[in-house]
Short mmCIF file of C-alpha atoms in Angstrom, two decimals:
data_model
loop_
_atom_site.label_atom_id
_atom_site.label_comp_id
_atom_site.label_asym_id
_atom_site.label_seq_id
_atom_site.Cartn_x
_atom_site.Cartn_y
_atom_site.Cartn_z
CA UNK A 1 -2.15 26.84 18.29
CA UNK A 2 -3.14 27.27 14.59
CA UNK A 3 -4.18 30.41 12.97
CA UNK A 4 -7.06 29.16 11.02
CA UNK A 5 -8.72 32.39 10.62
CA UNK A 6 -10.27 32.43 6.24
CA UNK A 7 -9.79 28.98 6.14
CA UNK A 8 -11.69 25.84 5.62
CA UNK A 9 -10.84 23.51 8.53
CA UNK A 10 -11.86 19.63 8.49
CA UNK A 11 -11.20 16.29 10.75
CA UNK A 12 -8.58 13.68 9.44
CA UNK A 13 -9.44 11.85 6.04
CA UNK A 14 -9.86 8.31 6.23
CA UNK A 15 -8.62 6.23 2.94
CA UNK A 16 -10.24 2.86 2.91
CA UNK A 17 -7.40 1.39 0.65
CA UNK A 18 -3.35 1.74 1.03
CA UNK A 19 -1.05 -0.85 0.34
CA UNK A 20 1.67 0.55 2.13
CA UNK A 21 4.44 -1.65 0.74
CA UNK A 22 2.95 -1.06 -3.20
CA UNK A 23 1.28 2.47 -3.06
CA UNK A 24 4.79 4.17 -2.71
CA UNK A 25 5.28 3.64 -7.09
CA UNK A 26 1.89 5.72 -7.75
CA UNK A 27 3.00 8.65 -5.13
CA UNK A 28 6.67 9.04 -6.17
CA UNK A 29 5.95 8.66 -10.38
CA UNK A 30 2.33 10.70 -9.91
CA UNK A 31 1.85 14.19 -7.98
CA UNK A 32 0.95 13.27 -4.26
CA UNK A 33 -0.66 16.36 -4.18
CA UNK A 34 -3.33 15.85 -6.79
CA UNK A 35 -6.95 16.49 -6.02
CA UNK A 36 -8.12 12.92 -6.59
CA UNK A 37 -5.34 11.95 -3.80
CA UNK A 38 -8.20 9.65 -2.21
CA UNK A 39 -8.87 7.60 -5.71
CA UNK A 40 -5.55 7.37 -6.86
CA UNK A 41 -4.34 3.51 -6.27
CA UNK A 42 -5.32 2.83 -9.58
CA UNK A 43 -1.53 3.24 -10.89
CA UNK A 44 0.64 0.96 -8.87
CA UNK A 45 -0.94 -2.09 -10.02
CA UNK A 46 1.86 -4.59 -11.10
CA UNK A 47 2.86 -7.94 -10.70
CA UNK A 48 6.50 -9.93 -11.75
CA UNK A 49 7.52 -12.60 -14.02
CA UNK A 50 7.19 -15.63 -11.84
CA UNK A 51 10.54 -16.85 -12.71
CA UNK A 52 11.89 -13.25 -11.55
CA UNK A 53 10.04 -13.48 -7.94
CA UNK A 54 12.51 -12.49 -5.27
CA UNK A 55 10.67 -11.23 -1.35
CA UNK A 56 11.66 -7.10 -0.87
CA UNK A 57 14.51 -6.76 1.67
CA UNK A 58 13.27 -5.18 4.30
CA UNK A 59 14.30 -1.87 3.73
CA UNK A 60 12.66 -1.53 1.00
CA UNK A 61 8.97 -2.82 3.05
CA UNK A 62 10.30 -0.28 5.45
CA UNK A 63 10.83 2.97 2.99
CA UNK A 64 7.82 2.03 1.47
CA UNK A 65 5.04 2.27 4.12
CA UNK A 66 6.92 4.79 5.42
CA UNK A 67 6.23 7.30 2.28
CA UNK A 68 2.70 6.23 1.66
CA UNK A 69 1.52 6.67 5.28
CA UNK A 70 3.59 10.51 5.18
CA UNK A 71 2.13 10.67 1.75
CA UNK A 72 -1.36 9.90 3.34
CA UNK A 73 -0.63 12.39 6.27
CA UNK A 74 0.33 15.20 3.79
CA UNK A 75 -2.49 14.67 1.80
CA UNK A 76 -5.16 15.04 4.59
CA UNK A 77 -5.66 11.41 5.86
CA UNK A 78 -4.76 11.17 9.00
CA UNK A 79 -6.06 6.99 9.42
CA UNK A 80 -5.86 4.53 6.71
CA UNK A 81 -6.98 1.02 6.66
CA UNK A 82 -4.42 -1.40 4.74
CA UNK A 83 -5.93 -4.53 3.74
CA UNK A 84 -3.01 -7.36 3.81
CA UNK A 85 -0.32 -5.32 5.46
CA UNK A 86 1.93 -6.29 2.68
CA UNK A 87 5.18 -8.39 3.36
CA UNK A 88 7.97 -7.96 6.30
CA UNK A 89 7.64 -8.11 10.16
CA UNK A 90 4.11 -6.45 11.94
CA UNK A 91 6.18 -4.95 15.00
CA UNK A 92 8.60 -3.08 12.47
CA UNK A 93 5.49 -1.86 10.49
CA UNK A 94 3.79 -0.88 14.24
CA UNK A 95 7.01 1.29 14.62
CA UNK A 96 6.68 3.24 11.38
CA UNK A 97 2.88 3.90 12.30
CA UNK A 98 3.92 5.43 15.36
CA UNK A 99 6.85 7.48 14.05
CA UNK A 100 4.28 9.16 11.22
CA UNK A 101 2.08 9.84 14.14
CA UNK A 102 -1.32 8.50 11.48
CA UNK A 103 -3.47 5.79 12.78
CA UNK A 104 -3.57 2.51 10.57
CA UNK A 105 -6.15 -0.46 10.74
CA UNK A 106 -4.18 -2.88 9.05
CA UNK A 107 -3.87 -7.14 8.77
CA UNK A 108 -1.04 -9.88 7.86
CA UNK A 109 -1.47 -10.61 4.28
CA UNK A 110 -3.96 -13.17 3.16
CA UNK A 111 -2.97 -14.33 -0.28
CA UNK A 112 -4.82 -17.22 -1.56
CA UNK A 113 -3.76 -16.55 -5.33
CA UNK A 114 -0.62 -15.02 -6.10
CA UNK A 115 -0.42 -12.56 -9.72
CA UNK A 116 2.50 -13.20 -12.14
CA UNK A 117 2.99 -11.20 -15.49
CA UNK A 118 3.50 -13.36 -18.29
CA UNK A 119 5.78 -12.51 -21.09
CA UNK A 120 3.89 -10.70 -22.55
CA UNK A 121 2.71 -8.59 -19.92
CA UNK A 122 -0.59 -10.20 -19.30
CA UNK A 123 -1.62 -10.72 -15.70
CA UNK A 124 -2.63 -14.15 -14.37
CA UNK A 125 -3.36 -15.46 -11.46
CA UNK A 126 -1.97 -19.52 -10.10
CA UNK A 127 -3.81 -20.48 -6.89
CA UNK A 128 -1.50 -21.40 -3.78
CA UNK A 129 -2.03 -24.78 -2.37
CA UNK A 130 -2.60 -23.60 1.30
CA UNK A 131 -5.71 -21.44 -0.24
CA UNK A 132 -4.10 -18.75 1.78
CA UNK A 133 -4.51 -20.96 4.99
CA UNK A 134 -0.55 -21.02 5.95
CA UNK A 135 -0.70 -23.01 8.90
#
């Protein structure tokens, strides 16, 4: 039971767009509790050289949707929808949903360009020759 007496009480949040594996660089180098919580995926947006490409271990996948879905949790959204489900193994990432006790409407990853940075830290984009169609 919850003492809610003087305070503004609401249902769950729901944030229409979390990368799990990427958002974690825009909550730890921003502050998670800003106001504009719900808007702020705006930061994370990177992409490496493509001679410098190298998959995350899986730890790393792992450490990473674990903060952003506790990051989405302390910030007030209790389900999240994350388009692509990022890289690494769907029953691990099932496993992490239910340990942050959040729901998540989520999807393997469906990549049908990938994004390099060139040197000089333009973004482009080379389509893949399955189209994102991986057989």
């Amino acid at each position: 039971m919850i003492n809610a007496a003087g305070k503004i009480v609401c249902p769950g949040f729901i944030n229409l767009h979390v990368h799990s594996q990427l958002t974690i660089g825009d909550y730890l180098l921003s502050d998670v509790n800003k106001k504009d919580y719900l808007a702020a995926n705006w930061f994370v947006f990177g992409a490496p050289l493509k001679e410098k490409v190298e998959a995350p271990p899986a730890p790393a996948v792992a450490i990473g949707r674990k903060y952003a879905l506790y990051s989405a949790l302390r910030n007030g959204a209790t389900t999240v929808l994350d388009p692509g489900g990022g890289p690494g193994a769907l029953d691990d990432y099932v496993a992490i949903v239910g340990q942050t006790g959040g729901r998540v409407f989520f999807s393997p990853p469906f990549l049908s360009r990938d994004i390099f940075t060139d040197a000089q830290g333009r973004h482009y984009y080379e389509e893949r020759a399955d189209k994102g169609r991986r057989a």
